[in-house]
Short mmCIF file of C-alpha atoms in Angstrom, two decimals:
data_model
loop_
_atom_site.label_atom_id
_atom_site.label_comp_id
_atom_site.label_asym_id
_atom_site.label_seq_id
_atom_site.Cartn_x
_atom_site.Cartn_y
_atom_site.Cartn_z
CA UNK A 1 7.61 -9.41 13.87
CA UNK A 2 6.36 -7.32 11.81
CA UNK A 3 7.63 -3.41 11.26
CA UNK A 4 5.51 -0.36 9.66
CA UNK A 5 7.36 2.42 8.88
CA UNK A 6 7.34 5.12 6.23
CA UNK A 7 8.25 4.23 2.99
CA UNK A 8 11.64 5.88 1.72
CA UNK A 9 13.03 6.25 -1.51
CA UNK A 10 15.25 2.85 -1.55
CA UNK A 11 12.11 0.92 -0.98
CA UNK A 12 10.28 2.45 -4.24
CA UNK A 13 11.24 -0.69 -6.25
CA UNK A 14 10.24 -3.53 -3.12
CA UNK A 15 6.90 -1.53 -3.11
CA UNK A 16 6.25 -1.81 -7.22
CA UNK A 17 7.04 -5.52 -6.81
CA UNK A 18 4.94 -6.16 -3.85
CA UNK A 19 2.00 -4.35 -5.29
CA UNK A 20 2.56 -6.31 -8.58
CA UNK A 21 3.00 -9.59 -7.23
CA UNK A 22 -0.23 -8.68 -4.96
CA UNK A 23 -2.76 -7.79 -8.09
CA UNK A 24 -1.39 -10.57 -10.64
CA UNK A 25 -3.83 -13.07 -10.20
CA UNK A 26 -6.58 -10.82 -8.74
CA UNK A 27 -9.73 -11.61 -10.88
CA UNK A 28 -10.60 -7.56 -10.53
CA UNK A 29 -7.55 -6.70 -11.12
CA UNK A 30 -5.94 -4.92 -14.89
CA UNK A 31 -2.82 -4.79 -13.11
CA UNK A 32 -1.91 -1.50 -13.22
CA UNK A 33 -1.82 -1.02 -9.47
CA UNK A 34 2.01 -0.52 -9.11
CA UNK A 35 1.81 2.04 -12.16
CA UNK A 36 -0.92 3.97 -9.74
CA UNK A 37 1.11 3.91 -6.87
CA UNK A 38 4.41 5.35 -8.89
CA UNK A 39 1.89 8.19 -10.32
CA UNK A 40 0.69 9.34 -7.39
CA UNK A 41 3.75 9.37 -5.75
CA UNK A 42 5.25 11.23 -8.71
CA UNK A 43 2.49 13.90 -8.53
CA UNK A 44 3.71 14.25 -5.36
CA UNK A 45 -0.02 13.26 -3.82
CA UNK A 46 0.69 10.23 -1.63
CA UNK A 47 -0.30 11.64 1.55
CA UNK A 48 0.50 8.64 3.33
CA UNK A 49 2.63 5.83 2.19
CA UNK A 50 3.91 3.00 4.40
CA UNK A 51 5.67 -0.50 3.84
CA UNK A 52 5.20 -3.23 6.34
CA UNK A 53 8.98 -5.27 6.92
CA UNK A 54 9.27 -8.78 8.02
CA UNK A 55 12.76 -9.41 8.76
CA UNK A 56 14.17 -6.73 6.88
CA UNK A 57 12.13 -7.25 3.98
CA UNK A 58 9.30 -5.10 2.05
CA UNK A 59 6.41 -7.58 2.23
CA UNK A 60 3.67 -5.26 2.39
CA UNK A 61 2.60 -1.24 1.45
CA UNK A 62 -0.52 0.64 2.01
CA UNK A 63 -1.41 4.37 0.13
CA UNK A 64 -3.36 6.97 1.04
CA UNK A 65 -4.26 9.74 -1.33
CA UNK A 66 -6.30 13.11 -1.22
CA UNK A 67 -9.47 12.33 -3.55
CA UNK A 68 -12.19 15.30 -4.57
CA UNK A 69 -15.67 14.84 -3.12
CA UNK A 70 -18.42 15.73 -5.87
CA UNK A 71 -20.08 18.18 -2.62
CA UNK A 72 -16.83 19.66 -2.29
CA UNK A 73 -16.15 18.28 0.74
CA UNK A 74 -12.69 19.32 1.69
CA UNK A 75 -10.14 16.80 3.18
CA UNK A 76 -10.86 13.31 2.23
CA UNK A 77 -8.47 10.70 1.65
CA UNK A 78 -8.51 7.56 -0.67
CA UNK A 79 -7.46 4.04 0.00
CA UNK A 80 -5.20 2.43 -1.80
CA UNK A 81 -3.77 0.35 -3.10
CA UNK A 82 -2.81 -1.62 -0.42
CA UNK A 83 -0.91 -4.78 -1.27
CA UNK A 84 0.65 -7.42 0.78
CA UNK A 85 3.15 -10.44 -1.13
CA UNK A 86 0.62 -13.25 -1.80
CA UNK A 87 3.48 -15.51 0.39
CA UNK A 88 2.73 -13.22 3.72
CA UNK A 89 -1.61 -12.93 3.11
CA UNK A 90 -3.81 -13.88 5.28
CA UNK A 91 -1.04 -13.27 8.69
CA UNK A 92 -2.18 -10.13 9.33
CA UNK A 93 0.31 -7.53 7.51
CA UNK A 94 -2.92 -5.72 5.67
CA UNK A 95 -4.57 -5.18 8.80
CA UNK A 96 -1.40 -3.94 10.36
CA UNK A 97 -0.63 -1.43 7.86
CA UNK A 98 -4.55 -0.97 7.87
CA UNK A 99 -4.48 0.08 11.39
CA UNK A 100 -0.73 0.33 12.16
CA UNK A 101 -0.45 -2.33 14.45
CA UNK A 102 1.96 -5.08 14.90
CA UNK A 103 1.08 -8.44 14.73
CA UNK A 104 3.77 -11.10 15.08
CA UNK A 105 4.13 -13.05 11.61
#
C-alpha cells in the first residue's frame, strides 16, 4: 500500500536521495534535481511537497512551486520535480502522488 502524506522535516534526506537516485541515469537529466528541491524548500517556496511511503519507507516525492507568468498571471504553480526510486517505477507511485491516490504496490 502505498501512503502520501506531507513531507516533514525527518524525511528531507529520504527525499534528496530519492530524487537523486530518480535523475541519475536520466538522459535529460544534469542532476541537479535534489539541489532544486533543497532550494526551493529553503526559500521557503515549496507550496506543496509530498513523499509517497511504501512500508514505512520514502520511495517517492512530488513538488509544487509558485512560478511567474510573463502576462502576469497571478497564481500559477510549477511541477516538479517529481521523483519516484527507479526500484518502485512504473507501479504507480508518480501517478499517486500526481493525483493523490493510492494504488496498492
Amino acid at each position: 500500500m502505498v501512503v502520501i502524506r506531507n513531507e516533514s522535516a525527518s524525511d528531507f534526506e529520504a527525499i534528496s536521495a530519492v530524487t537523486k537516485a530518480a535523475f541519475e541515469n536520466h538522459p535529460h537529466s544534469n542532476n541537479t534535481e535534489q539541489f532544486i528541491v533543497n532550494a526551493l524548500r529553503s526559500a521557503n517556496a515549496l507550496t506543496v511537497s509530498l513523499v509517497a511511503e511504501v512500508g514505512g519507507k520514502v520511495v517517492g516525492h512530488i513538488a509544487f512551486s509558485p512560478v511567474n507568468i510573463s502576462d502576469d498571471s497571478q497564481n500559477w504553480y510549477g511541477l516538479g520535480p517529481i521523483s519516484v526510486l527507479p526500484e518502485f517505477q512504473k507501479q504507480g507511485i508518480g501517478k499517486s502522488l500526481l493525483f493523490m491516490k493510492v494504488y496498492p504496490c
